[in-house]
Short mmCIF file of C-alpha atoms and ligand atoms in Angstrom, two decimals:
data_model
loop_
_atom_site.label_atom_id
_atom_site.label_comp_id
_atom_site.label_asym_id
_atom_site.label_seq_id
_atom_site.Cartn_x
_atom_site.Cartn_y
_atom_site.Cartn_z
CA MET A 42 85.12 13.20 -65.88
CA VAL A 43 82.52 12.42 -68.25
CA PHE A 44 82.57 13.41 -71.86
CA PRO A 45 81.24 12.11 -75.13
CA GLY A 46 83.93 9.84 -76.70
CA GLU A 47 84.75 8.15 -79.91
CA THR A 48 86.81 4.86 -79.65
CA LEU A 49 89.05 3.57 -82.36
CA GLY A 50 90.66 0.26 -81.53
CA THR A 51 91.89 -3.07 -82.88
CA VAL A 52 92.32 -6.53 -81.54
CA ILE A 53 96.00 -7.72 -81.31
CA LYS A 54 96.68 -11.28 -82.06
CA THR A 55 99.77 -13.52 -82.54
CA ALA A 56 100.54 -14.86 -86.02
CA SER A 57 98.90 -18.14 -84.97
CA GLY A 58 95.84 -16.33 -83.94
CA THR A 59 96.11 -16.19 -80.06
CA LEU A 60 94.48 -13.12 -78.66
CA LEU A 61 97.00 -10.82 -76.84
CA GLY A 62 95.04 -7.94 -76.16
CA TYR A 63 93.18 -4.77 -77.40
CA ILE A 64 94.51 -1.34 -77.99
CA GLY A 65 92.49 1.63 -78.64
CA VAL A 66 92.16 5.41 -78.15
CA ILE A 67 89.39 7.15 -76.79
CA ARG A 68 88.96 10.65 -78.20
CA ASP A 69 87.03 13.42 -76.38
CA ILE A 70 84.67 14.82 -79.12
CA SER A 71 82.68 17.12 -77.01
CA GLU A 72 84.22 20.01 -78.93
CA ARG A 73 83.46 18.43 -82.31
CA ASN A 74 79.96 17.73 -81.07
CA ALA A 75 79.40 21.36 -80.17
CA ALA A 76 80.78 22.48 -83.43
CA GLN A 77 78.49 20.02 -85.24
CA THR A 78 75.40 21.24 -83.34
CA GLN A 79 76.47 24.85 -84.17
CA ILE A 80 76.83 23.90 -87.91
CA GLN A 81 73.44 22.25 -87.79
CA ASN A 82 71.94 25.21 -86.08
CA LEU A 83 73.55 27.50 -88.68
CA ALA A 84 72.26 25.27 -91.41
CA PHE A 85 68.54 24.98 -90.14
CA SER A 86 68.03 27.99 -88.05
CA ASP A 87 68.04 31.74 -88.45
CA PRO A 88 70.84 33.03 -86.33
CA LEU A 89 68.91 36.32 -85.31
CA THR A 90 65.62 34.83 -84.19
CA GLN A 91 66.66 31.24 -83.61
CA LEU A 92 63.53 30.14 -85.68
CA PRO A 93 63.78 27.49 -88.32
CA ASN A 94 65.23 28.98 -91.54
CA ARG A 95 63.78 28.41 -94.90
CA ARG A 96 65.55 25.14 -95.37
CA LEU A 97 64.28 23.52 -92.28
CA PHE A 98 60.92 25.02 -92.82
CA MET A 99 60.62 23.35 -96.49
CA ASP A 100 61.45 20.10 -94.73
CA ARG A 101 58.68 20.42 -92.37
CA LEU A 102 56.34 21.75 -94.92
CA GLU A 103 57.00 18.63 -96.97
CA GLN A 104 56.34 16.30 -93.96
CA ALA A 105 53.22 18.35 -93.13
CA LEU A 106 51.94 17.88 -96.70
CA ALA A 107 52.58 14.09 -96.51
CA ALA A 108 50.93 13.84 -93.05
CA ALA A 109 48.00 15.93 -94.01
CA ALA A 110 47.28 13.78 -97.13
CA ARG A 111 47.67 10.65 -94.90
CA HIS A 112 45.35 11.68 -92.12
CA GLN A 113 42.98 13.67 -94.38
CA ARG A 114 43.45 16.69 -92.23
CA GLN A 115 43.80 20.26 -93.59
CA GLY A 116 46.94 22.25 -92.87
CA ALA A 117 47.45 25.89 -93.34
CA LEU A 118 50.33 28.06 -94.45
CA LEU A 119 50.50 31.72 -93.40
CA PHE A 120 52.87 34.12 -94.99
CA VAL A 121 53.47 37.10 -92.76
CA ASP A 122 55.11 40.21 -94.18
CA LEU A 123 55.89 43.27 -92.06
CA ASP A 124 54.28 46.32 -93.55
CA ASP A 125 56.85 49.03 -92.99
CA PHE A 126 60.01 47.28 -91.90
CA LYS A 127 62.16 48.97 -94.26
CA THR A 128 61.19 52.29 -93.21
CA ILE A 129 61.65 51.45 -89.63
CA ASN A 130 65.06 49.82 -90.37
CA ASP A 131 66.27 52.94 -92.23
CA ALA A 132 64.88 55.42 -89.66
CA LEU A 133 66.26 53.60 -86.63
CA GLY A 134 69.19 51.60 -87.80
CA HIS A 135 69.81 47.94 -88.20
CA ASP A 136 70.37 47.12 -84.63
CA GLN A 137 66.94 48.43 -83.71
CA GLY A 138 65.38 46.61 -86.75
CA ASP A 139 66.91 43.45 -85.47
CA VAL A 140 65.25 43.84 -82.03
CA LEU A 141 62.09 44.33 -83.76
CA LEU A 142 62.42 41.16 -85.65
CA GLN A 143 63.34 39.24 -82.60
CA GLN A 144 60.13 40.55 -80.79
CA VAL A 145 58.15 39.62 -83.85
CA ALA A 146 59.45 36.13 -83.72
CA GLN A 147 58.51 35.88 -79.97
CA ARG A 148 55.09 37.06 -80.65
CA LEU A 149 54.36 34.74 -83.50
CA LEU A 150 55.48 31.84 -81.26
CA THR A 151 52.79 32.88 -78.82
CA CYS A 152 50.15 32.57 -81.28
CA VAL A 153 50.47 28.98 -82.41
CA ARG A 154 50.17 25.51 -80.67
CA ASP A 155 53.01 23.08 -79.97
CA GLY A 156 53.59 21.15 -83.14
CA ASP A 157 53.01 24.23 -85.44
CA THR A 158 56.03 25.77 -86.96
CA VAL A 159 57.21 29.33 -87.09
CA ALA A 160 60.02 30.22 -89.29
CA ARG A 161 61.77 33.21 -90.76
CA VAL A 162 62.20 32.93 -94.53
CA GLY A 163 63.49 36.30 -95.44
CA GLY A 164 64.37 39.68 -94.00
CA ASP A 165 61.07 40.64 -92.67
CA GLU A 166 59.18 37.62 -93.91
CA PHE A 167 57.92 34.87 -91.66
CA VAL A 168 55.84 31.75 -92.28
CA VAL A 169 53.64 29.99 -90.01
CA LEU A 170 52.75 26.34 -90.57
CA LEU A 171 49.57 25.01 -88.86
CA LYS A 172 48.96 21.38 -88.80
CA GLU A 173 46.04 19.16 -88.22
CA LEU A 174 43.19 21.54 -88.80
CA SER A 175 39.74 20.17 -89.41
CA GLN A 176 38.90 17.83 -92.13
CA ASP A 177 36.28 20.13 -93.31
CA LEU A 178 37.45 22.84 -95.52
CA GLN A 179 35.22 25.51 -94.27
CA GLU A 180 35.98 24.85 -90.76
CA ALA A 181 39.73 24.57 -91.43
CA ALA A 182 39.41 28.05 -93.18
CA THR A 183 37.86 29.38 -89.94
CA GLN A 184 40.49 27.92 -87.73
CA ALA A 185 43.28 29.45 -89.87
CA GLU A 186 41.51 32.65 -90.00
CA ALA A 187 41.25 32.68 -86.29
CA VAL A 188 45.14 32.28 -85.95
CA ALA A 189 45.80 34.84 -88.58
CA LYS A 190 43.70 37.33 -86.78
CA LYS A 191 45.42 36.66 -83.56
CA ILE A 192 48.77 37.01 -85.30
CA ILE A 193 47.60 40.45 -86.72
CA ALA A 194 46.47 41.61 -83.27
CA ALA A 195 49.64 40.44 -81.61
CA LEU A 196 51.79 42.24 -84.04
CA ASN A 197 49.80 45.26 -83.70
CA HIS A 198 50.86 46.10 -80.22
CA PRO A 199 53.63 48.67 -79.95
CA TYR A 200 57.37 47.46 -79.75
CA GLN A 201 59.55 48.60 -77.00
CA LEU A 202 62.91 48.85 -78.75
CA ASP A 203 66.12 50.29 -77.03
CA ASP A 204 64.92 53.81 -76.72
CA VAL A 205 61.76 54.17 -78.59
CA VAL A 206 58.48 52.67 -78.75
CA GLN A 207 57.76 51.63 -82.42
CA HIS A 208 54.50 50.72 -84.01
CA SER A 209 54.20 48.06 -86.76
CA THR A 210 51.78 46.10 -88.66
CA ALA A 211 51.89 42.97 -90.92
CA SER A 212 50.06 41.63 -93.95
CA LEU A 213 49.15 38.01 -93.91
CA GLY A 214 48.43 35.62 -96.83
CA VAL A 215 46.79 32.46 -95.97
CA THR A 216 46.25 29.05 -97.88
CA LEU A 217 45.12 25.62 -96.96
CA PHE A 218 46.80 22.62 -97.97
CA GLY A 219 46.05 18.80 -97.70
CA SER A 220 43.34 18.29 -100.28
CA ASP A 221 45.76 17.52 -103.05
CA GLN A 222 48.09 14.72 -102.15
CA TYR A 223 50.56 15.20 -104.84
CA GLU A 224 51.15 18.76 -104.05
CA ARG A 225 54.80 19.93 -103.83
CA PRO A 226 55.85 22.24 -100.85
CA ASP A 227 56.56 25.27 -102.88
CA GLU A 228 52.95 25.36 -104.25
CA PRO A 229 51.30 26.24 -100.98
CA LEU A 230 54.25 28.70 -100.28
CA ARG A 231 53.57 30.43 -103.62
CA ARG A 232 49.76 30.62 -102.96
CA ALA A 233 50.43 32.09 -99.52
CA ASP A 234 52.90 34.53 -100.87
CA MET A 235 50.32 35.70 -103.68
CA ALA A 236 47.53 36.00 -100.97
CA MET A 237 49.94 38.16 -98.92
CA TYR A 238 50.37 40.49 -101.81
CA GLN A 239 46.50 40.84 -102.00
CA ALA A 240 46.46 41.64 -98.30
CA LYS A 241 48.98 44.42 -99.06
CA ALA A 242 46.92 45.55 -102.02
CA ALA A 243 43.90 45.75 -99.82
CA GLY A 244 45.49 48.07 -97.44
CA ARG A 245 47.87 46.17 -95.36
CA ASN A 246 47.51 45.21 -91.72
CA THR A 247 45.08 42.63 -92.89
CA LEU A 248 44.79 38.98 -94.14
CA ARG A 249 43.62 37.47 -97.42
CA PHE A 250 43.02 33.89 -98.39
CA PHE A 251 44.43 32.68 -101.62
CA ASP A 252 41.29 30.83 -102.85
CA PRO A 253 39.06 33.38 -104.06
CA GLN A 254 36.03 31.13 -103.25
CA MET A 255 37.25 30.74 -99.68
CA GLN A 256 38.01 34.44 -99.42
CA ALA A 257 34.49 35.09 -100.58
CA VAL A 258 33.11 32.84 -97.85
CA VAL A 259 35.29 34.50 -95.15
CA THR A 260 34.34 38.03 -96.34
CA ALA A 261 30.50 37.04 -96.42
CA ARG A 262 30.85 35.60 -93.03
CA ALA A 263 32.73 38.85 -91.77
CA ALA A 264 29.92 40.96 -93.30
CA LEU A 265 27.13 38.81 -91.70
CA GLU A 266 28.90 38.97 -88.40
CA ALA A 267 29.26 42.78 -88.58
CA GLY A 268 25.71 43.07 -89.68
CA LEU A 269 24.59 40.94 -86.69
CA HIS A 270 26.20 43.33 -84.25
CA ALA A 271 24.65 46.38 -85.93
CA ALA A 272 21.37 44.66 -85.83
CA LEU A 273 21.51 44.13 -81.94
CA GLU A 274 22.25 47.82 -81.50
CA ASN A 275 19.70 49.04 -83.93
CA ASN A 276 16.86 46.83 -82.81
CA GLN A 277 16.56 45.03 -86.11
CA PHE A 278 15.45 41.85 -84.56
CA LEU A 279 11.73 40.78 -84.20
CA LEU A 280 9.86 37.88 -83.26
CA TYR A 281 7.43 35.95 -85.41
CA TYR A 282 4.93 33.55 -83.75
CA GLN A 283 3.97 30.22 -85.30
CA ALA A 284 0.85 28.59 -83.88
CA GLN A 285 0.90 25.19 -81.96
CA VAL A 286 -2.46 23.39 -82.37
CA ALA A 287 -4.41 20.59 -80.97
CA ASP A 288 -6.57 17.83 -82.68
CA ASP A 289 -9.51 20.03 -82.90
CA GLY A 290 -7.63 22.81 -84.62
CA CYS A 291 -7.63 24.95 -81.34
CA ILE A 292 -4.49 27.06 -80.88
CA THR A 293 -2.85 26.17 -77.67
CA GLY A 294 0.27 28.15 -77.95
CA VAL A 295 2.94 29.50 -80.15
CA GLU A 296 6.80 28.97 -80.88
CA ALA A 297 8.55 32.32 -80.98
CA LEU A 298 10.94 32.33 -84.02
CA VAL A 299 13.46 35.30 -84.42
CA ARG A 300 13.72 37.30 -87.54
CA TRP A 301 16.35 39.84 -88.54
CA SER A 302 14.92 42.50 -90.57
CA ASP A 303 17.94 44.10 -92.26
CA PRO A 304 17.51 47.26 -94.57
CA VAL A 305 19.69 45.82 -97.16
CA ARG A 306 19.16 42.11 -97.10
CA GLY A 307 15.52 42.14 -96.17
CA MET A 308 14.05 39.45 -93.79
CA VAL A 309 16.90 37.13 -93.04
CA SER A 310 16.23 33.66 -91.87
CA PRO A 311 17.58 32.54 -88.66
CA ALA A 312 18.77 29.38 -90.26
CA GLU A 313 21.41 31.78 -91.94
CA PHE A 314 22.39 33.76 -88.85
CA ILE A 315 21.89 31.51 -85.61
CA PRO A 316 24.81 29.22 -86.42
CA LEU A 317 27.20 32.31 -86.83
CA ALA A 318 25.66 33.82 -83.78
CA GLU A 319 26.45 30.67 -81.79
CA GLN A 320 29.97 30.52 -83.07
CA THR A 321 30.71 34.25 -82.31
CA GLY A 322 28.81 34.34 -78.93
CA LEU A 323 26.31 36.82 -80.32
CA ILE A 324 23.76 34.29 -79.38
CA LEU A 325 24.09 35.34 -75.70
CA PRO A 326 22.79 39.02 -76.17
CA LEU A 327 20.40 37.78 -78.90
CA GLY A 328 19.03 34.94 -76.83
CA SER A 329 18.31 37.12 -73.82
CA TRP A 330 16.64 39.60 -76.09
CA VAL A 331 14.36 36.90 -77.46
CA LEU A 332 13.55 35.56 -74.02
CA GLN A 333 12.75 39.14 -72.70
CA THR A 334 10.49 39.97 -75.71
CA ALA A 335 8.59 36.63 -75.78
CA CYS A 336 8.15 36.84 -72.02
CA GLN A 337 6.87 40.57 -72.34
CA GLN A 338 4.37 39.13 -74.94
CA LEU A 339 3.38 36.30 -72.68
CA ALA A 340 2.64 38.74 -69.92
CA ARG A 341 0.27 40.82 -72.12
CA TRP A 342 -1.57 37.68 -73.20
CA ALA A 343 -1.84 36.53 -69.61
CA SER A 344 -3.93 39.59 -68.80
CA ARG A 345 -6.37 39.00 -71.56
CA ALA A 346 -9.12 36.44 -70.95
CA ASP A 347 -9.12 35.16 -74.67
CA MET A 348 -5.36 34.67 -74.75
CA ALA A 349 -4.33 33.87 -71.23
CA HIS A 350 -4.22 30.09 -72.12
CA LEU A 351 -1.53 30.57 -74.74
CA THR A 352 1.87 28.97 -74.08
CA MET A 353 5.07 30.49 -75.44
CA ALA A 354 7.82 28.23 -76.66
CA VAL A 355 11.33 29.78 -76.83
CA ASN A 356 14.28 28.20 -78.48
CA VAL A 357 17.39 28.22 -76.22
CA SER A 358 20.73 27.39 -77.75
CA ALA A 359 23.28 25.27 -75.98
CA ARG A 360 25.75 28.01 -75.41
CA GLN A 361 22.89 30.05 -73.78
CA PHE A 362 21.88 27.28 -71.66
CA HIS A 363 25.47 26.49 -70.38
CA GLN A 364 26.02 29.98 -69.16
CA SER A 365 26.44 29.64 -65.39
CA ASP A 366 23.68 32.06 -64.50
CA PHE A 367 21.09 30.76 -67.05
CA VAL A 368 18.65 29.88 -64.40
CA ASP A 369 18.81 33.20 -62.82
CA GLN A 370 18.47 35.05 -66.01
CA VAL A 371 15.26 33.11 -66.80
CA LEU A 372 13.67 33.80 -63.36
CA ASP A 373 14.83 37.25 -63.57
CA VAL A 374 13.05 37.79 -66.72
CA LEU A 375 9.97 36.21 -65.55
CA ALA A 376 9.90 38.35 -62.49
CA ARG A 377 10.54 41.69 -64.37
CA THR A 378 7.87 40.86 -67.13
CA GLY A 379 5.35 39.27 -64.92
CA ALA A 380 4.94 36.52 -67.32
CA PRO A 381 3.46 33.24 -66.06
CA ALA A 382 6.25 30.68 -65.63
CA SER A 383 3.80 27.79 -66.37
CA ARG A 384 3.03 29.13 -69.89
CA LEU A 385 6.73 29.28 -70.82
CA LYS A 386 8.17 26.44 -72.57
CA LEU A 387 11.89 26.28 -73.39
CA GLU A 388 12.81 24.34 -76.46
CA LEU A 389 16.23 22.65 -76.07
CA THR A 390 18.12 20.55 -78.52
CA GLU A 391 19.91 17.37 -78.01
CA SER A 392 23.19 18.94 -78.65
CA LEU A 393 22.83 20.51 -75.33
CA LEU A 394 22.98 17.11 -73.56
CA VAL A 395 26.48 16.26 -74.91
CA LYS A 396 28.12 17.74 -71.93
CA ASN A 397 27.56 17.95 -68.15
CA VAL A 398 24.31 16.13 -68.13
CA GLY A 399 24.24 16.44 -64.31
CA GLU A 400 24.33 20.18 -64.63
CA VAL A 401 21.75 20.37 -67.26
CA ILE A 402 19.39 18.17 -65.16
CA ALA A 403 20.05 20.48 -62.17
CA LYS A 404 19.37 23.62 -64.21
CA MET A 405 16.17 22.15 -65.67
CA GLY A 406 15.05 20.98 -62.28
CA ALA A 407 15.44 24.48 -60.71
CA LEU A 408 13.40 26.12 -63.63
CA LYS A 409 10.84 23.32 -63.60
CA ALA A 410 10.28 23.80 -59.88
CA ARG A 411 9.28 27.36 -60.75
CA GLY A 412 6.73 25.96 -63.32
CA VAL A 413 8.85 26.35 -66.43
CA GLY A 414 8.28 23.63 -68.94
CA PHE A 415 10.74 21.92 -71.42
CA SER A 416 10.34 20.53 -74.95
CA LEU A 417 13.15 18.58 -76.64
CA ASP A 418 13.35 20.07 -80.05
CA ASP A 419 14.38 18.32 -83.36
CA PHE A 420 13.92 15.01 -81.48
CA GLY A 421 15.38 12.00 -83.31
CA THR A 422 18.28 13.89 -85.12
CA GLY A 423 20.63 13.90 -82.34
CA TYR A 424 22.27 11.21 -80.18
CA SER A 425 20.42 11.27 -77.05
CA SER A 426 20.89 8.24 -74.88
CA LEU A 427 17.69 6.89 -73.59
CA ALA A 428 19.31 6.64 -70.21
CA TYR A 429 19.80 10.23 -70.03
CA LEU A 430 16.51 11.04 -71.46
CA LYS A 431 14.71 9.47 -68.41
CA ARG A 432 16.54 11.47 -66.20
CA LEU A 433 15.65 14.89 -67.72
CA PRO A 434 12.60 16.71 -66.37
CA LEU A 435 11.10 17.14 -69.70
CA ASP A 436 7.45 17.76 -70.59
CA GLN A 437 7.45 17.17 -74.30
CA LEU A 438 9.29 15.59 -77.26
CA LYS A 439 9.15 17.50 -80.46
CA ILE A 440 9.20 15.17 -83.53
CA ASP A 441 11.64 16.77 -86.10
CA GLN A 442 10.11 18.07 -89.24
CA GLY A 443 12.66 15.86 -91.13
CA PHE A 444 10.66 12.82 -90.31
CA VAL A 445 7.37 14.46 -90.83
CA ARG A 446 8.15 15.60 -94.37
CA ASP A 447 8.01 12.22 -95.87
CA ILE A 448 6.18 10.33 -93.20
CA LEU A 449 3.65 9.15 -95.80
CA THR A 450 6.25 7.61 -98.29
CA ASP A 451 9.21 6.79 -96.20
CA ALA A 452 8.70 3.80 -94.00
CA ASN A 453 11.80 4.71 -91.89
CA ASP A 454 10.68 8.13 -91.20
CA ALA A 455 7.20 6.86 -90.19
CA ALA A 456 8.89 4.25 -87.88
CA ILE A 457 11.01 6.88 -86.19
CA ALA A 458 7.89 9.16 -85.62
CA LYS A 459 5.98 6.16 -84.14
CA MET A 460 8.91 5.36 -81.96
CA VAL A 461 8.97 8.98 -80.59
CA VAL A 462 5.34 8.82 -79.86
CA VAL A 463 5.69 5.56 -78.13
CA LEU A 464 8.67 6.74 -76.25
CA ALA A 465 6.77 9.88 -75.12
CA ASP A 466 3.95 7.85 -73.89
CA SER A 467 6.04 5.42 -71.94
CA MET A 468 7.85 8.31 -70.32
CA GLY A 469 4.61 10.22 -69.46
CA LEU A 470 5.57 13.16 -71.79
CA GLY A 471 3.68 14.95 -74.37
CA VAL A 472 4.55 14.87 -78.09
CA ILE A 473 4.18 17.56 -80.79
CA ALA A 474 5.07 17.16 -84.45
CA GLU A 475 6.57 20.17 -86.40
CA GLY A 476 6.60 20.95 -90.04
CA VAL A 477 3.21 19.50 -90.66
CA GLU A 478 2.24 20.88 -94.14
CA THR A 479 -0.75 18.52 -95.37
CA GLN A 480 -3.86 17.10 -94.03
CA GLU A 481 -2.71 13.65 -94.82
CA GLN A 482 0.48 14.11 -92.62
CA GLN A 483 -1.81 15.25 -89.67
CA ASP A 484 -4.14 12.37 -90.16
CA PHE A 485 -1.16 9.90 -90.13
CA LEU A 486 0.33 11.47 -87.01
CA VAL A 487 -3.08 11.16 -85.33
CA ARG A 488 -3.09 7.39 -86.08
CA LEU A 489 0.28 7.19 -84.40
CA GLY A 490 -1.13 8.78 -81.38
CA CYS A 491 0.30 12.40 -81.88
CA HIS A 492 -2.15 15.10 -81.02
CA ALA A 493 -0.35 18.31 -80.99
CA PHE A 494 0.92 20.02 -84.23
CA GLN A 495 2.86 22.84 -85.73
CA GLY A 496 3.30 23.69 -89.34
CA TYR A 497 2.43 25.46 -92.46
CA LEU A 498 -1.00 23.53 -92.57
CA PHE A 499 -2.14 25.70 -89.73
CA SER A 500 0.08 28.75 -89.89
CA ARG A 501 3.30 29.88 -91.11
CA PRO A 502 5.38 31.94 -88.49
CA VAL A 503 3.86 35.38 -88.61
CA PRO A 504 4.14 38.79 -86.98
CA LEU A 505 2.38 39.50 -83.86
CA LEU A 506 -0.66 41.19 -85.32
CA GLU A 507 -1.21 38.62 -87.73
CA PHE A 508 -1.03 35.90 -85.28
CA GLU A 509 -3.62 37.68 -82.93
CA ALA A 510 -5.89 38.02 -86.09
CA LEU A 511 -5.46 34.29 -86.74
CA LEU A 512 -6.55 33.40 -83.14
CA ARG A 513 -9.77 35.41 -83.62
P1 C2E B 15 13.27 25.15 -85.31
O1 C2E B 15 13.37 25.41 -83.92
O2 C2E B 15 13.28 23.68 -85.69
O3 C2E B 15 12.03 25.86 -85.90
C1 C2E B 15 11.20 25.37 -86.80
C2 C2E B 15 11.53 25.90 -88.22
O4 C2E B 15 10.62 25.20 -89.05
C3 C2E B 15 11.25 27.36 -88.30
O5 C2E B 15 12.13 27.96 -89.28
C4 C2E B 15 9.84 27.34 -89.04
O6 C2E B 15 9.64 28.46 -89.69
C5 C2E B 15 9.89 26.17 -89.93
N1 C2E B 15 8.84 25.55 -90.13
C6 C2E B 15 7.67 25.61 -89.32
N2 C2E B 15 6.59 24.91 -90.00
C7 C2E B 15 7.11 24.40 -91.11
C8 C2E B 15 6.46 23.59 -92.19
O7 C2E B 15 5.32 23.20 -92.10
N3 C2E B 15 7.31 23.34 -93.18
C9 C2E B 15 8.58 23.73 -93.25
N4 C2E B 15 9.19 23.37 -94.29
N5 C2E B 15 9.08 24.38 -92.36
C10 C2E B 15 8.33 24.73 -91.20
P2 C2E B 15 12.96 29.22 -88.88
O8 C2E B 15 11.85 30.17 -88.36
O9 C2E B 15 13.60 29.62 -90.14
O10 C2E B 15 13.91 28.86 -87.82
C11 C2E B 15 15.07 28.10 -88.11
C12 C2E B 15 15.73 27.63 -86.90
O11 C2E B 15 16.38 28.73 -86.39
C13 C2E B 15 14.83 27.15 -85.79
O12 C2E B 15 14.53 25.82 -86.11
C14 C2E B 15 15.78 27.31 -84.59
O13 C2E B 15 16.68 26.27 -84.47
C15 C2E B 15 16.46 28.49 -84.98
N6 C2E B 15 15.95 29.73 -84.18
C16 C2E B 15 14.82 30.36 -84.64
N7 C2E B 15 14.66 31.34 -83.74
C17 C2E B 15 15.54 31.18 -82.61
C18 C2E B 15 15.69 31.84 -81.47
O14 C2E B 15 15.07 32.68 -80.91
N8 C2E B 15 16.79 31.19 -80.60
C19 C2E B 15 17.45 30.10 -81.04
N9 C2E B 15 18.42 29.88 -80.41
N10 C2E B 15 17.31 29.61 -82.38
C20 C2E B 15 16.41 29.99 -83.07
CA1 CA B 16 12.31 25.08 -82.14
CA1 CA B 17 12.63 21.86 -84.57
#
C-alpha cells in the first residue's frame, strides 16, 4: 500500500552515547492532505463554478501587475456583469440561477488563452485577466477589445437550463494595466468596475473602456469600420489616377489610388482607412473592386490609339496577395474586362515578403507568365533581403517618397536613393521615384540614373476626366 506519510522519530542512545537504534512512527496523512486541499480550494476557489475566487484573483492580479511592469507588456482586466441575473434568479429559482452561472463560467473559459485568469468575484460578477498583450497601448486595447467582444458574443447564446432555454447578456468594463509600475491591484479593478457601469448606462450587452481617450479611439475605429462596410455596399469608393512620367515629361502610365467619398466625412484618404481595411479583412472585397475598376479602365484605354500605351499600377496589399486564389482572381479579371495583361503592373510592398517567399515567387511567376508586371513599392523602408530580391520576378523598384523628400539636403536619403538605382541596374530592373515635388528633386534623381517619376511636380492623383484632360 502506498500512502503519503509523515514520520516522527528519534534516535535512541545509551548514556555513554552508543547508538542503540531508532524508533519512529509513520502516520498516514492522506486524509489530512485531502482535507488541506479542500480547505485550500475553499479558500481560493468559488465552490459553485470552481473558478478562482476574489482572493486568489487579487493574488494573480498582483503578480500580473508586477510581470507587466517587468516585461513592459500591457495587460487587461475585464469586468463582466450579467445584465439580468437577478430577474432570472427570482423567476426561475436559485437552482436554475446556479446552473446558468456555471455555464457562464464555462463559456468565459473558452474565450481566453492558457495563462489568462477567469474568476468569479461576486454573485453574477466575473473578472477576466488577460496577460502579455502588446507593448503598444493602442494594439493592446484592440486585443482586449477583441476578447471582450468574443465574451459578449459567447454569453449571448441561449442557455439550456433544466427545463427552459434562457437568454442572457452581459455588460463589460475594460481597462488596461502595466503602464504604471506602482499601481496597486485594486486600482485596475476599480477602473474596470467603473467602465462596466458605463457599459450598463450605454444600454447593456456591450463593452466600455475605462480611459475616455481609449474609448474614443475604439469608438472612432468602430464608426470607421461601419462606414467602410456601408461604403462598399453603396459604391462610395472611386479611383483617382496619378501620372507616371518619363524624363521628357511624357506620361507613360498611372498609379490607381483609391478614394472614399463619404457623404459626411467628405473625401477620405486611403492612409486613414487602408490599415483598418487590412485589419478587418475588408481589404479583400475592396481590393478586388479596385482591381476590377482599374482593369475596366485599362481595357477602355487599350481601345484608344492615343491611350493604348498607358500602364496601370494597382496597389495590392499583403493580405490580398496571400489569398490562395489570388492568381486566378487576377487572371479572371483580365479575362472578363479584356484589359491587356502587359499594361497591368501590380505594386507589392516588402511586408508581403515576410512569409512564404517560395509561394510569393510562384504566384508572381504565374502572373508574370501571362504578362503582368510587378513593382516593389516603398522600396527601402522594409527589410527585404537581397537574396530574396534576386529571386523575385520583379520589373521595377519604386524609391519610397520618404527618401525623395529630403534628397537634396539629407545625405543618407540621397545615398539610399542612389543605392536603389544601382541595385535596380545591377538586377536589370527599372526604377521609379515617387513623391517628386520639385524640379530640383527630379534633376538630382536624373543625375543618379533614375528616369521615371511620379509626384505632385507632374500631377496630383486626380479623377479620371481630369487625368484624361492632362494627357491631352
Ligand atoms: P502609396 O502606394 O505609396 O501611394 C503614394 C501616395 O503618395 C499616395 O497617397 C499619393 O497621393 C501620395 N503622393 C503622390 N505624389 C506625392 C508627392 O509628390 N508628394 C507627397 N507628399 N505625396 C505624394 P494616397 O493616395 O493617400 O495613398 C496612400 C496609401 O494608401 C498608398 O501609398 C497605398 O499604400 C495605399 N493605397 C492607396 N490606394 C490603394 C489601393 O487601391 N489598394 C491598397 N491596398 N492600398 C492603397
Ligand atoms: Ca503604391
Ligand atoms: Ca509608395
